[in-house]
Amino acid sequence: MSEEFLKVAHAARDAAAELAPLPRAPKDRALRVMADALVAATETIVEANALDVAKARESGTSEAMIDRLRLDAGRIEAIAEAVRQIADLPDPVGEVARGSTLPNGLELRQVRVPLGVIGIIYEGRPNVTVDAAALCLKSGNAVMLRGSSSAYESNTALVKVMQEALEDTEVPSGAVQLVPGLTRDSVKELMRARGLVDVLIPRGGASLINSVVEESTVPVIETGVGNCHVYVDAEADLDLALTILLNAKVQRPSVCNAAETLLVHADVAGTFVPLAMAALAGAGVTVHGDPAFVAQGAVEATDDDYYAEYLSLDIAAKVVGSLDEAVAHIRKYGSAHTEAIVTRSQGAARRFVALVDSAAVAVNASTRFTDGGEFGFGAEIGISTQKLHARGPMGLPELTSTKWIYTGDGHIRS
Amino acid sequence: MSEEFLKVAHAARDAAAELAPLPRAPKDRALRVMADALVAATETIVEANALDVAKARESGTSEAMIDRLRLDAGRIEAIAEAVRQIADLPDPVGEVARGSTLPNGLELRQVRVPLGVIGIIYEGRPNVTVDAAALCLKSGNAVMLRGSSSAYESNTALVKVMQEALEDTEVPSGAVQLVPGLTRDSVKELMRARGLVDVLIPRGGASLINSVVEESTVPVIETGVGNCHVYVDAEADLDLALTILLNAKVQRPSVCNAAETLLVHADVAGTFVPLAMAALAGAGVTVHGDPAFVAQGAVEATDDDYYAEYLSLDIAAKVVGSLDEAVAHIRKYGSAHTEAIVTRSQGAARRFVALVDSAAVAVNASTRFTDGGEFGFGAEIGISTQKLHARGPMGLPELTSTKWIYTGDGHIRS
């Protein structure tokens, strides 16, 4: 590992040890100071951001992507406001998860504690830099941020402002660190920093996440790949199915909880397939379907379509012979994010919920509700699609571990 | 991956899908059938075990190790009884961990579900084969067992009996699998079976655990390495400190929650070091100490001694200038398993608990209490020394994940 990386990692580790025992009040004060400092530094941040924007434009980046990258006074104010909202959330640290007095009189408590140092590898918008830092600090963790190289100047400026702001607070300024370097090497260093970094959370596309999972010796929480299914059951209310399908696919197609595959029970396919085709076409959606859908004007689907996370106005579609066939399809092709069933049958809903092995299962509701904000968490660091530690939307408690404490007066084992 | 391995892994995966939605009653029935079958097959099991014992004797294995390996009617009855006790434990699957009705009327539930397929890599006694299988089945998981090659015949016989017993039950017999092959290759296959195996739990020595952590692409739960500390504070009751120290070191030195290092505050070292030296010597313990201990007859400690998990009648020992120095020593040399403080001071206890970052912290109690049985879990699959997913003794709930379920009547996002 490079000396530069080790310096930053050790600084984060030291800061984590100092930050972990801090109670809520000083952490909230620090977050508010940070928010104010970001607004006060608007000019500096916008200047740094302009360098990234110019570089992106030179390299022929699309205007849509450049817009995602751009920071202005309004956006910085919104970023700062999000930090203030995180300050308002309850502190998960110190929460007693379980507790009892054992038969021998030992008092046993399981208490939430910070994870330590969290590494975040992310693509896209620079607001993630601040959002991730704020969530980690609030939960008592130090953070090592490795953003997109396309936002390097912006991220450097944002981290500098946050670190300087923390210098006047009880939160150690080393708790927010930018991983040095622009190349893939710095990602590799983060992935091999076992013992220095407690957990890595990659946020981005499937290829980023897969490469981190493959190469990392630091424990990883996989987030955000969503090939979500809407299954229209034999006993579905078809109007309701259409409403849910359209909302799940069209309301915001670029996000991981948008629907990517439609499965329709054969019993209602005769009526529902033409209805769905018309409605989806009306909303500008390209359907990649099996013969039943192709007969109504869909493009022919390949096996890859059923695996796809389009994140666009495309959807794969298939008629299935039974609920169990729908479940088998989801198990084979899905990413275990969110699957919805539309049905009037209590039995079908119960069976679908029991058999589908995904982070979230929606009954007569859009897949779009799998979201920390919608679940009432107040904030979200990502949506875990793995089974270990956290599954589904991750709020502040998911950024903690626990510690067992037992107190006696000379208790020994016999 | 070998065809043989894939066949077994797919069988486990299919069984896991079938087992996951089963409620408690059929699982408990299957466990009781399994327990009875083990007792009924005593002769077959003892014969297979005799082959392992003979091979061990040929290769010059110590009598103590051979005794650990040996199975007889009494031990098989005890193994079966442990299975029946696991059947008596509550089922974590289906437990509602959290739940609420969202402002829009969506009913949200977070429910415990099985992890899926659990791989266990373990050394030592063949009773682990049955114990691990029973814990996994009870929590709705399929299990892939990779025991020590020295117990291969015993493990093969035990798994065969369990599989055959399950054939007459509602639990699919494929839910218990022995990883085929005796070489390290079969461990490697298990570690690379991402997507087939949901989690790996290595149980054994530090070198086994480290190699799994380094090489596995399957998520790992580290267990069981314990360099536990007893810190005798400036304000300790010294009699009590001596009792706790002796219990933590001597009561069962071969286990991970036994004490391996003694730290003594300088203020009480003058009195306590000679007391401790005499008592430890009386119990047959070799002390590897710093100059203060060497002056009282200890062997000189090297840096390695402070890192060591002896699992024997040895202990490292050191005088520290302050509680914070003790904490810093533990952070540097410890394995984050269990650390005890002996003190009459509420402030010292509070500070030690806050600053020590280990799975368990004991106040005026022996480190030996960090144990699933002592904590009232009824059974234990291991003691996690990592921060993700589970930390400390792991009972049945630690073998589960969760699933979010939300139910509406046509809810869409606007």
mmCIF file with all atom_site columns, N, CA, C and O in Angstrom, chain A residues 118-161:
data_model
loop_
_atom_site.group_PDB
_atom_site.id
_atom_site.type_symbol
_atom_site.label_atom_id
_atom_site.label_alt_id
_atom_site.label_comp_id
_atom_site.label_asym_id
_atom_site.label_entity_id
_atom_site.label_seq_id
_atom_site.pdbx_PDB_ins_code
_atom_site.Cartn_x
_atom_site.Cartn_y
_atom_site.Cartn_z
_atom_site.occupancy
_atom_site.B_iso_or_equiv
_atom_site.pdbx_formal_charge
_atom_site.auth_seq_id
_atom_site.auth_comp_id
_atom_site.auth_asym_id
_atom_site.auth_atom_id
_atom_site.pdbx_PDB_model_num
ATOM 1   N N  . ILE A 1 118 ? -15.707 3.244  7.682   1.00 0.00 ? 118 ILE A N  1
ATOM 2   C CA . ILE A 1 118 ? -16.520 2.780  6.553   1.00 0.00 ? 118 ILE A CA 1
ATOM 3   C C  . ILE A 1 118 ? -15.940 3.330  5.264   1.00 0.00 ? 118 ILE A C  1
ATOM 4   O O  . ILE A 1 118 ? -15.708 4.537  5.146   1.00 0.00 ? 118 ILE A O  1
ATOM 5   N N  . GLY A 1 119 ? -15.662 2.474  4.311   1.00 0.00 ? 119 GLY A N  1
ATOM 6   C CA . GLY A 1 119 ? -15.211 2.906  2.988   1.00 0.00 ? 119 GLY A CA 1
ATOM 7   C C  . GLY A 1 119 ? -16.380 2.941  2.035   1.00 0.00 ? 119 GLY A C  1
ATOM 8   O O  . GLY A 1 119 ? -17.172 1.999  1.984   1.00 0.00 ? 119 GLY A O  1
ATOM 9   N N  . ILE A 1 120 ? -16.520 4.058  1.329   1.00 0.00 ? 120 ILE A N  1
ATOM 10  C CA . ILE A 1 120 ? -17.620 4.166  0.356   1.00 0.00 ? 120 ILE A CA 1
ATOM 11  C C  . ILE A 1 120 ? -17.003 4.377  -1.020  1.00 0.00 ? 120 ILE A C  1
ATOM 12  O O  . ILE A 1 120 ? -16.218 5.320  -1.209  1.00 0.00 ? 120 ILE A O  1
ATOM 13  N N  . ILE A 1 121 ? -17.340 3.516  -1.952  1.00 0.00 ? 121 ILE A N  1
ATOM 14  C CA . ILE A 1 121 ? -16.886 3.660  -3.332  1.00 0.00 ? 121 ILE A CA 1
ATOM 15  C C  . ILE A 1 121 ? -18.125 3.982  -4.152  1.00 0.00 ? 121 ILE A C  1
ATOM 16  O O  . ILE A 1 121 ? -19.085 3.210  -4.140  1.00 0.00 ? 121 ILE A O  1
ATOM 17  N N  . TYR A 1 122 ? -18.120 5.128  -4.817  1.00 0.00 ? 122 TYR A N  1
ATOM 18  C CA . TYR A 1 122 ? -19.368 5.546  -5.471  1.00 0.00 ? 122 TYR A CA 1
ATOM 19  C C  . TYR A 1 122 ? -19.098 6.252  -6.782  1.00 0.00 ? 122 TYR A C  1
ATOM 20  O O  . TYR A 1 122 ? -18.011 6.771  -7.035  1.00 0.00 ? 122 TYR A O  1
ATOM 21  N N  . GLU A 1 123 ? -20.134 6.248  -7.585  1.00 0.00 ? 123 GLU A N  1
ATOM 22  C CA . GLU A 1 123 ? -20.093 6.935  -8.867  1.00 0.00 ? 123 GLU A CA 1
ATOM 23  C C  . GLU A 1 123 ? -21.025 8.132  -8.753  1.00 0.00 ? 123 GLU A C  1
ATOM 24  O O  . GLU A 1 123 ? -21.763 8.294  -7.802  1.00 0.00 ? 123 GLU A O  1
ATOM 25  N N  . GLY A 1 124 ? -20.936 8.978  -9.755  1.00 0.00 ? 124 GLY A N  1
ATOM 26  C CA . GLY A 1 124 ? -21.993 9.977  -9.881  1.00 0.00 ? 124 GLY A CA 1
ATOM 27  C C  . GLY A 1 124 ? -21.868 11.200 -9.009  1.00 0.00 ? 124 GLY A C  1
ATOM 28  O O  . GLY A 1 124 ? -20.771 11.648 -8.699  1.00 0.00 ? 124 GLY A O  1
ATOM 29  N N  . ARG A 1 125 ? -23.000 11.681 -8.611  1.00 0.00 ? 125 ARG A N  1
ATOM 30  C CA . ARG A 1 125 ? -23.149 13.028 -8.075  1.00 0.00 ? 125 ARG A CA 1
ATOM 31  C C  . ARG A 1 125 ? -22.283 13.332 -6.855  1.00 0.00 ? 125 ARG A C  1
ATOM 32  O O  . ARG A 1 125 ? -22.184 12.509 -5.948  1.00 0.00 ? 125 ARG A O  1
ATOM 33  N N  . PRO A 1 126 ? -21.741 14.534 -6.807  1.00 0.00 ? 126 PRO A N  1
ATOM 34  C CA . PRO A 1 126 ? -20.903 14.908 -5.659  1.00 0.00 ? 126 PRO A CA 1
ATOM 35  C C  . PRO A 1 126 ? -21.695 15.061 -4.356  1.00 0.00 ? 126 PRO A C  1
ATOM 36  O O  . PRO A 1 126 ? -21.097 15.063 -3.286  1.00 0.00 ? 126 PRO A O  1
ATOM 37  N N  . ASN A 1 127 ? -23.026 15.152 -4.433  1.00 0.00 ? 127 ASN A N  1
ATOM 38  C CA . ASN A 1 127 ? -23.787 15.266 -3.185  1.00 0.00 ? 127 ASN A CA 1
ATOM 39  C C  . ASN A 1 127 ? -23.619 14.015 -2.316  1.00 0.00 ? 127 ASN A C  1
ATOM 40  O O  . ASN A 1 127 ? -23.729 14.085 -1.099  1.00 0.00 ? 127 ASN A O  1
ATOM 41  N N  . VAL A 1 128 ? -23.316 12.873 -2.957  1.00 0.00 ? 128 VAL A N  1
ATOM 42  C CA . VAL A 1 128 ? -23.103 11.639 -2.195  1.00 0.00 ? 128 VAL A CA 1
ATOM 43  C C  . VAL A 1 128 ? -21.931 11.814 -1.227  1.00 0.00 ? 128 VAL A C  1
ATOM 44  O O  . VAL A 1 128 ? -21.938 11.261 -0.124  1.00 0.00 ? 128 VAL A O  1
ATOM 45  N N  . THR A 1 129 ? -20.933 12.584 -1.636  1.00 0.00 ? 129 THR A N  1
ATOM 46  C CA . THR A 1 129 ? -19.760 12.828 -0.795  1.00 0.00 ? 129 THR A CA 1
ATOM 47  C C  . THR A 1 129 ? -20.171 13.356 0.576   1.00 0.00 ? 129 THR A C  1
ATOM 48  O O  . THR A 1 129 ? -19.717 12.865 1.614   1.00 0.00 ? 129 THR A O  1
ATOM 49  N N  . VAL A 1 130 ? -21.036 14.340 0.566   1.00 0.00 ? 130 VAL A N  1
ATOM 50  C CA . VAL A 1 130 ? -21.464 14.968 1.815   1.00 0.00 ? 130 VAL A CA 1
ATOM 51  C C  . VAL A 1 130 ? -22.478 14.097 2.548   1.00 0.00 ? 130 VAL A C  1
ATOM 52  O O  . VAL A 1 130 ? -22.403 13.907 3.765   1.00 0.00 ? 130 VAL A O  1
ATOM 53  N N  . ASP A 1 131 ? -23.402 13.538 1.792   1.00 0.00 ? 131 ASP A N  1
ATOM 54  C CA . ASP A 1 131 ? -24.452 12.722 2.378   1.00 0.00 ? 131 ASP A CA 1
ATOM 55  C C  . ASP A 1 131 ? -23.848 11.517 3.108   1.00 0.00 ? 131 ASP A C  1
ATOM 56  O O  . ASP A 1 131 ? -24.202 11.237 4.263   1.00 0.00 ? 131 ASP A O  1
ATOM 57  N N  . ALA A 1 132 ? -22.930 10.813 2.447   1.00 0.00 ? 132 ALA A N  1
ATOM 58  C CA . ALA A 1 132 ? -22.304 9.628  3.048   1.00 0.00 ? 132 ALA A CA 1
ATOM 59  C C  . ALA A 1 132 ? -21.488 10.022 4.274   1.00 0.00 ? 132 ALA A C  1
ATOM 60  O O  . ALA A 1 132 ? -21.531 9.347  5.304   1.00 0.00 ? 132 ALA A O  1
ATOM 61  N N  . ALA A 1 133 ? -20.759 11.140 4.166   1.00 0.00 ? 133 ALA A N  1
ATOM 62  C CA . ALA A 1 133 ? -19.963 11.593 5.310   1.00 0.00 ? 133 ALA A CA 1
ATOM 63  C C  . ALA A 1 133 ? -20.860 11.896 6.504   1.00 0.00 ? 133 ALA A C  1
ATOM 64  O O  . ALA A 1 133 ? -20.572 11.500 7.632   1.00 0.00 ? 133 ALA A O  1
ATOM 65  N N  . ALA A 1 134 ? -21.967 12.570 6.247   1.00 0.00 ? 134 ALA A N  1
ATOM 66  C CA . ALA A 1 134 ? -22.865 12.958 7.345   1.00 0.00 ? 134 ALA A CA 1
ATOM 67  C C  . ALA A 1 134 ? -23.486 11.728 8.002   1.00 0.00 ? 134 ALA A C  1
ATOM 68  O O  . ALA A 1 134 ? -23.577 11.646 9.232   1.00 0.00 ? 134 ALA A O  1
ATOM 69  N N  . LEU A 1 135 ? -23.914 10.755 7.193   1.00 0.00 ? 135 LEU A N  1
ATOM 70  C CA . LEU A 1 135 ? -24.514 9.538  7.751   1.00 0.00 ? 135 LEU A CA 1
ATOM 71  C C  . LEU A 1 135 ? -23.494 8.754  8.586   1.00 0.00 ? 135 LEU A C  1
ATOM 72  O O  . LEU A 1 135 ? -23.823 8.237  9.657   1.00 0.00 ? 135 LEU A O  1
ATOM 73  N N  . CYS A 1 136 ? -22.269 8.692  8.101   1.00 0.00 ? 136 CYS A N  1
ATOM 74  C CA . CYS A 1 136 ? -21.233 7.971  8.844   1.00 0.00 ? 136 CYS A CA 1
ATOM 75  C C  . CYS A 1 136 ? -20.911 8.678  10.153  1.00 0.00 ? 136 CYS A C  1
ATOM 76  O O  . CYS A 1 136 ? -20.847 8.049  11.213  1.00 0.00 ? 136 CYS A O  1
ATOM 77  N N  . LEU A 1 137 ? -20.727 9.994  10.116  1.00 0.00 ? 137 LEU A N  1
ATOM 78  C CA . LEU A 1 137 ? -20.423 10.740 11.354  1.00 0.00 ? 137 LEU A CA 1
ATOM 79  C C  . LEU A 1 137 ? -21.551 10.592 12.363  1.00 0.00 ? 137 LEU A C  1
ATOM 80  O O  . LEU A 1 137 ? -21.311 10.370 13.555  1.00 0.00 ? 137 LEU A O  1
ATOM 81  N N  . LYS A 1 138 ? -22.781 10.746 11.891  1.00 0.00 ? 138 LYS A N  1
ATOM 82  C CA . LYS A 1 138 ? -23.926 10.659 12.801  1.00 0.00 ? 138 LYS A CA 1
ATOM 83  C C  . LYS A 1 138 ? -23.943 9.314  13.520  1.00 0.00 ? 138 LYS A C  1
ATOM 84  O O  . LYS A 1 138 ? -24.275 9.233  14.706  1.00 0.00 ? 138 LYS A O  1
ATOM 85  N N  . SER A 1 139 ? -23.570 8.247  12.821  1.00 0.00 ? 139 SER A N  1
ATOM 86  C CA . SER A 1 139 ? -23.558 6.916  13.423  1.00 0.00 ? 139 SER A CA 1
ATOM 87  C C  . SER A 1 139 ? -22.208 6.594  14.072  1.00 0.00 ? 139 SER A C  1
ATOM 88  O O  . SER A 1 139 ? -21.921 5.437  14.391  1.00 0.00 ? 139 SER A O  1
ATOM 89  N N  . GLY A 1 140 ? -21.382 7.636  14.276  1.00 0.00 ? 140 GLY A N  1
ATOM 90  C CA . GLY A 1 140 ? -20.139 7.462  15.033  1.00 0.00 ? 140 GLY A CA 1
ATOM 91  C C  . GLY A 1 140 ? -18.989 6.844  14.267  1.00 0.00 ? 140 GLY A C  1
ATOM 92  O O  . GLY A 1 140 ? -17.991 6.442  14.867  1.00 0.00 ? 140 GLY A O  1
ATOM 93  N N  . ASN A 1 141 ? -19.112 6.769  12.941  1.00 0.00 ? 141 ASN A N  1
ATOM 94  C CA . ASN A 1 141 ? -18.068 6.147  12.126  1.00 0.00 ? 141 ASN A CA 1
ATOM 95  C C  . ASN A 1 141 ? -17.205 7.180  11.420  1.00 0.00 ? 141 ASN A C  1
ATOM 96  O O  . ASN A 1 141 ? -17.686 8.237  11.007  1.00 0.00 ? 141 ASN A O  1
ATOM 97  N N  . ALA A 1 142 ? -15.933 6.848  11.211  1.00 0.00 ? 142 ALA A N  1
ATOM 98  C CA . ALA A 1 142 ? -15.108 7.601  10.276  1.00 0.00 ? 142 ALA A CA 1
ATOM 99  C C  . ALA A 1 142 ? -15.387 7.064  8.882   1.00 0.00 ? 142 ALA A C  1
ATOM 100 O O  . ALA A 1 142 ? -15.836 5.928  8.720   1.00 0.00 ? 142 ALA A O  1
ATOM 101 N N  . VAL A 1 143 ? -15.145 7.890  7.872   1.00 0.00 ? 143 VAL A N  1
ATOM 102 C CA . VAL A 1 143 ? -15.473 7.488  6.508   1.00 0.00 ? 143 VAL A CA 1
ATOM 103 C C  . VAL A 1 143 ? -14.290 7.745  5.575   1.00 0.00 ? 143 VAL A C  1
ATOM 104 O O  . VAL A 1 143 ? -13.591 8.748  5.703   1.00 0.00 ? 143 VAL A O  1
ATOM 105 N N  . MET A 1 144 ? -14.046 6.799  4.681   1.00 0.00 ? 144 MET A N  1
ATOM 106 C CA . MET A 1 144 ? -13.061 6.995  3.612   1.00 0.00 ? 144 MET A CA 1
ATOM 107 C C  . MET A 1 144 ? -13.825 7.000  2.294   1.00 0.00 ? 144 MET A C  1
ATOM 108 O O  . MET A 1 144 ? -14.420 5.991  1.903   1.00 0.00 ? 144 MET A O  1
ATOM 109 N N  . LEU A 1 145 ? -13.805 8.145  1.630   1.00 0.00 ? 145 LEU A N  1
ATOM 110 C CA . LEU A 1 145 ? -14.634 8.353  0.446   1.00 0.00 ? 145 LEU A CA 1
ATOM 111 C C  . LEU A 1 145 ? -13.805 8.178  -0.822  1.00 0.00 ? 145 LEU A C  1
ATOM 112 O O  . LEU A 1 145 ? -12.738 8.772  -0.975  1.00 0.00 ? 145 LEU A O  1
ATOM 113 N N  . ARG A 1 146 ? -14.307 7.363  -1.746  1.00 0.00 ? 146 ARG A N  1
ATOM 114 C CA . ARG A 1 146 ? -13.641 7.202  -3.024  1.00 0.00 ? 146 ARG A CA 1
ATOM 115 C C  . ARG A 1 146 ? -14.707 7.406  -4.100  1.00 0.00 ? 146 ARG A C  1
ATOM 116 O O  . ARG A 1 146 ? -15.411 6.477  -4.501  1.00 0.00 ? 146 ARG A O  1
ATOM 117 N N  . GLY A 1 147 ? -14.845 8.666  -4.500  1.00 0.00 ? 147 GLY A N  1
ATOM 118 C CA . GLY A 1 147 ? -15.862 9.015  -5.482  1.00 0.00 ? 147 GLY A CA 1
ATOM 119 C C  . GLY A 1 147 ? -15.373 8.814  -6.902  1.00 0.00 ? 147 GLY A C  1
ATOM 120 O O  . GLY A 1 147 ? -14.260 8.325  -7.133  1.00 0.00 ? 147 GLY A O  1
ATOM 121 N N  . SER A 1 148 ? -16.213 9.199  -7.828  1.00 0.00 ? 148 SER A N  1
ATOM 122 C CA . SER A 1 148 ? -15.862 9.093  -9.242  1.00 0.00 ? 148 SER A CA 1
ATOM 123 C C  . SER A 1 148 ? -14.710 10.049 -9.560  1.00 0.00 ? 148 SER A C  1
ATOM 124 O O  . SER A 1 148 ? -14.646 11.169 -9.049  1.00 0.00 ? 148 SER A O  1
ATOM 125 N N  . SER A 1 149 ? -13.794 9.614  -10.426 1.00 0.00 ? 149 SER A N  1
ATOM 126 C CA . SER A 1 149 ? -12.694 10.501 -10.799 1.00 0.00 ? 149 SER A CA 1
ATOM 127 C C  . SER A 1 149 ? -13.226 11.725 -11.555 1.00 0.00 ? 149 SER A C  1
ATOM 128 O O  . SER A 1 149 ? -12.601 12.777 -11.547 1.00 0.00 ? 149 SER A O  1
ATOM 129 N N  . SER A 1 150 ? -14.397 11.598 -12.164 1.00 0.00 ? 150 SER A N  1
ATOM 130 C CA . SER A 1 150 ? -14.960 12.746 -12.891 1.00 0.00 ? 150 SER A CA 1
ATOM 131 C C  . SER A 1 150 ? -15.386 13.864 -11.942 1.00 0.00 ? 150 SER A C  1
ATOM 132 O O  . SER A 1 150 ? -15.586 14.997 -12.351 1.00 0.00 ? 150 SER A O  1
ATOM 133 N N  . ALA A 1 151 ? -15.525 13.538 -10.651 1.00 0.00 ? 151 ALA A N  1
ATOM 134 C CA . ALA A 1 151 ? -15.932 14.561 -9.674  1.00 0.00 ? 151 ALA A CA 1
ATOM 135 C C  . ALA A 1 151 ? -14.806 14.847 -8.678  1.00 0.00 ? 151 ALA A C  1
ATOM 136 O O  . ALA A 1 151 ? -15.054 15.372 -7.590  1.00 0.00 ? 151 ALA A O  1
ATOM 137 N N  . TYR A 1 152 ? -13.581 14.545 -9.063  1.00 0.00 ? 152 TYR A N  1
ATOM 138 C CA . TYR A 1 152 ? -12.479 14.591 -8.099  1.00 0.00 ? 152 TYR A CA 1
ATOM 139 C C  . TYR A 1 152 ? -12.255 15.988 -7.516  1.00 0.00 ? 152 TYR A C  1
ATOM 140 O O  . TYR A 1 152 ? -12.057 16.141 -6.309  1.00 0.00 ? 152 TYR A O  1
ATOM 141 N N  . GLU A 1 153 ? -12.283 17.010 -8.368  1.00 0.00 ? 153 GLU A N  1
ATOM 142 C CA . GLU A 1 153 ? -12.059 18.380 -7.871  1.00 0.00 ? 153 GLU A CA 1
ATOM 143 C C  . GLU A 1 153 ? -13.178 18.789 -6.920  1.00 0.00 ? 153 GLU A C  1
ATOM 144 O O  . GLU A 1 153 ? -12.931 19.372 -5.860  1.00 0.00 ? 153 GLU A O  1
ATOM 145 N N  . SER A 1 154 ? -14.391 18.474 -7.304  1.00 0.00 ? 154 SER A N  1
ATOM 146 C CA . SER A 1 154 ? -15.537 18.818 -6.447  1.00 0.00 ? 154 SER A CA 1
ATOM 147 C C  . SER A 1 154 ? -15.441 18.088 -5.114  1.00 0.00 ? 154 SER A C  1
ATOM 148 O O  . SER A 1 154 ? -15.614 18.695 -4.044  1.00 0.00 ? 154 SER A O  1
ATOM 149 N N  . ASN A 1 155 ? -15.158 16.795 -5.176  1.00 0.00 ? 155 ASN A N  1
ATOM 150 C CA . ASN A 1 155 ? -15.081 16.005 -3.949  1.00 0.00 ? 155 ASN A CA 1
ATOM 151 C C  . ASN A 1 155 ? -13.943 16.482 -3.039  1.00 0.00 ? 155 ASN A C  1
ATOM 152 O O  . ASN A 1 155 ? -14.093 16.532 -1.821  1.00 0.00 ? 155 ASN A O  1
ATOM 153 N N  . THR A 1 156 ? -12.816 16.826 -3.665  1.00 0.00 ? 156 THR A N  1
ATOM 154 C CA . THR A 1 156 ? -11.688 17.343 -2.882  1.00 0.00 ? 156 THR A CA 1
ATOM 155 C C  . THR A 1 156 ? -12.084 18.614 -2.147  1.00 0.00 ? 156 THR A C  1
ATOM 156 O O  . THR A 1 156 ? -11.807 18.773 -0.947  1.00 0.00 ? 156 THR A O  1
ATOM 157 N N  . ALA A 1 157 ? -12.767 19.512 -2.851  1.00 0.00 ? 157 ALA A N  1
ATOM 158 C CA . ALA A 1 157 ? -13.201 20.768 -2.219  1.00 0.00 ? 157 ALA A CA 1
ATOM 159 C C  . ALA A 1 157 ? -14.204 20.497 -1.101  1.00 0.00 ? 157 ALA A C  1
ATOM 160 O O  . ALA A 1 157 ? -14.095 21.066 -0.004  1.00 0.00 ? 157 ALA A O  1
ATOM 161 N N  . LEU A 1 158 ? -15.162 19.620 -1.365  1.00 0.00 ? 158 LEU A N  1
ATOM 162 C CA . LEU A 1 158 ? -16.190 19.329 -0.353  1.00 0.00 ? 158 LEU A CA 1
ATOM 163 C C  . LEU A 1 158 ? -15.571 18.714 0.901   1.00 0.00 ? 158 LEU A C  1
ATOM 164 O O  . LEU A 1 158 ? -15.903 19.101 2.025   1.00 0.00 ? 158 LEU A O  1
ATOM 165 N N  . VAL A 1 159 ? -14.649 17.781 0.713   1.00 0.00 ? 159 VAL A N  1
ATOM 166 C CA . VAL A 1 159 ? -14.023 17.132 1.865   1.00 0.00 ? 159 VAL A CA 1
ATOM 167 C C  . VAL A 1 159 ? -13.174 18.135 2.647   1.00 0.00 ? 159 VAL A C  1
ATOM 168 O O  . VAL A 1 159 ? -13.184 18.150 3.883   1.00 0.00 ? 159 VAL A O  1
ATOM 169 N N  . LYS A 1 160 ? -12.479 19.003 1.924   1.00 0.00 ? 160 LYS A N  1
ATOM 170 C CA . LYS A 1 160 ? -11.655 20.016 2.593   1.00 0.00 ? 160 LYS A CA 1
ATOM 171 C C  . LYS A 1 160 ? -12.533 20.931 3.466   1.00 0.00 ? 160 LYS A C  1
ATOM 172 O O  . LYS A 1 160 ? -12.197 21.206 4.627   1.00 0.00 ? 160 LYS A O  1
ATOM 173 N N  . VAL A 1 161 ? -13.646 21.361 2.919   1.00 0.00 ? 161 VAL A N  1
ATOM 174 C CA . VAL A 1 161 ? -14.563 22.222 3.686   1.00 0.00 ? 161 VAL A CA 1
ATOM 175 C C  . VAL A 1 161 ? -15.069 21.483 4.927   1.00 0.00 ? 161 VAL A C  1
ATOM 176 O O  . VAL A 1 161 ? -15.102 22.033 6.034   1.00 0.00 ? 161 VAL A O  1
#
